[in-house]
Tab-separated table of C-alpha atoms in Angstrom:
chain	number	residue	atom	x	y	z
J	1	UNK	CA	80.260	-34.538	92.244
J	2	UNK	CA	77.896	-37.478	91.810
J	3	UNK	CA	77.221	-39.952	94.479
J	4	UNK	CA	76.301	-43.446	93.472
J	5	UNK	CA	73.583	-45.073	95.464
J	6	UNK	CA	73.246	-48.781	95.885
J	7	UNK	CA	69.929	-50.097	94.589
J	8	UNK	CA	67.400	-51.041	97.206
J	9	UNK	CA	67.744	-54.745	97.839
J	10	UNK	CA	64.023	-55.537	98.158
J	11	UNK	CA	62.637	-53.369	95.357
J	12	UNK	CA	62.648	-56.090	92.681
J	13	UNK	CA	60.925	-58.522	95.032
J	14	UNK	CA	58.260	-55.959	95.941
J	15	UNK	CA	57.601	-55.165	92.274
J	16	UNK	CA	56.985	-58.843	91.548
J	17	UNK	CA	54.630	-59.154	94.517
J	18	UNK	CA	52.760	-56.010	93.450
J	19	UNK	CA	52.401	-57.211	89.841
J	20	UNK	CA	51.197	-60.611	91.050
J	21	UNK	CA	48.655	-58.936	93.333
J	22	UNK	CA	47.359	-56.790	90.478
J	23	UNK	CA	46.963	-59.888	88.289
J	24	UNK	CA	45.026	-61.740	91.007
J	25	UNK	CA	42.693	-58.768	91.515
J	26	UNK	CA	42.114	-58.444	87.750
J	27	UNK	CA	41.363	-62.166	87.508
J	28	UNK	CA	38.729	-62.140	90.246
J	29	UNK	CA	37.091	-58.858	89.232
J	30	UNK	CA	37.245	-59.077	85.423
J	31	UNK	CA	38.073	-62.476	83.961
J	32	UNK	CA	36.241	-64.796	86.371
J	33	UNK	CA	32.847	-63.001	86.152
J	34	UNK	CA	33.004	-63.127	82.342
J	35	UNK	CA	33.693	-66.861	82.435
J	36	UNK	CA	30.779	-67.389	84.837
J	37	UNK	CA	28.440	-65.341	82.644
J	38	UNK	CA	29.431	-67.332	79.535
J	39	UNK	CA	28.876	-70.599	81.407
J	40	UNK	CA	25.442	-69.442	82.622
J	41	UNK	CA	24.470	-68.372	79.072
J	42	UNK	CA	25.496	-71.759	77.668
J	43	UNK	CA	23.438	-73.525	80.365
J	44	UNK	CA	20.448	-71.307	79.543
J	45	UNK	CA	20.722	-72.186	75.836
J	46	UNK	CA	20.865	-75.924	76.510
J	47	UNK	CA	17.959	-75.779	79.005
J	48	UNK	CA	15.530	-73.880	76.719
J	49	UNK	CA	12.245	-75.673	76.163
J	50	UNK	CA	8.935	-75.144	74.427
J	51	UNK	CA	6.733	-72.602	76.167
J	52	UNK	CA	9.597	-70.447	77.490
J	53	UNK	CA	9.223	-66.709	76.878
J	54	UNK	CA	12.553	-65.335	75.640
J	55	UNK	CA	14.232	-62.252	74.171
J	56	UNK	CA	16.623	-62.417	71.210
J	57	UNK	CA	19.882	-60.488	70.983
J	58	UNK	CA	18.025	-58.077	68.674
J	59	UNK	CA	15.369	-57.386	71.305
J	60	UNK	CA	12.537	-59.443	69.787
J	61	UNK	CA	10.227	-61.021	72.386
J	62	UNK	CA	8.572	-64.356	71.721
J	63	UNK	CA	7.536	-67.739	73.046
J	64	UNK	CA	9.377	-70.901	72.022
J	65	UNK	CA	7.079	-73.246	70.102
J	66	UNK	CA	9.664	-75.658	68.682
J	67	UNK	CA	13.314	-76.502	69.298
J	68	UNK	CA	15.873	-78.467	67.326
J	69	UNK	CA	19.524	-79.127	68.012
J	70	UNK	CA	20.630	-75.741	66.631
J	71	UNK	CA	17.473	-73.648	66.172
J	72	UNK	CA	14.379	-72.444	67.990
J	73	UNK	CA	11.083	-71.329	66.501
J	74	UNK	CA	9.473	-68.360	68.250
J	75	UNK	CA	5.837	-67.317	68.149
J	76	UNK	CA	6.088	-63.521	68.150
J	77	UNK	CA	2.367	-62.787	68.084
J	78	UNK	CA	-0.680	-63.201	65.861
J	79	UNK	CA	0.533	-66.608	64.750
J	80	UNK	CA	3.768	-65.285	63.239
J	81	UNK	CA	6.608	-67.736	63.746
J	82	UNK	CA	10.279	-66.968	63.217
J	83	UNK	CA	13.233	-69.374	63.274
J	84	UNK	CA	16.437	-68.347	65.091
J	85	UNK	CA	19.744	-69.980	65.934
J	86	UNK	CA	19.823	-70.928	69.606
J	87	UNK	CA	22.807	-68.623	70.069
J	88	UNK	CA	20.611	-65.666	69.041
J	89	UNK	CA	18.516	-66.068	72.192
J	90	UNK	CA	19.770	-63.621	74.789
J	91	UNK	CA	17.741	-64.222	77.921
J	92	UNK	CA	14.496	-65.288	79.528
J	93	UNK	CA	11.996	-62.445	79.171
J	94	UNK	CA	11.059	-62.651	82.855
J	95	UNK	CA	14.594	-61.567	83.833
J	96	UNK	CA	15.078	-57.802	83.960
J	97	UNK	CA	18.304	-56.310	82.653
J	98	UNK	CA	20.842	-55.335	85.282
J	99	UNK	CA	19.814	-58.031	87.755
């Protein structure tokens, strides 16, 4: 003989609250930090100036000797100058990774 049980009245409500809580936690721990990092990177790119020591996304270290709207020219040593898109500049060379 099977007994039918009535569904718990608050279970649907609790599932919605739990899913909403999980979304809020994911937003603040995953999505928001990525947005902040992208904003900081964009600010860094727009604030670059001649004389800054930088590292490219490929790991090349150099000093900015010229900037245009879309490119930077790096002096990488012994008078060798290379032209890169501004988006290829990863970070200031004085900043250590992981900080």
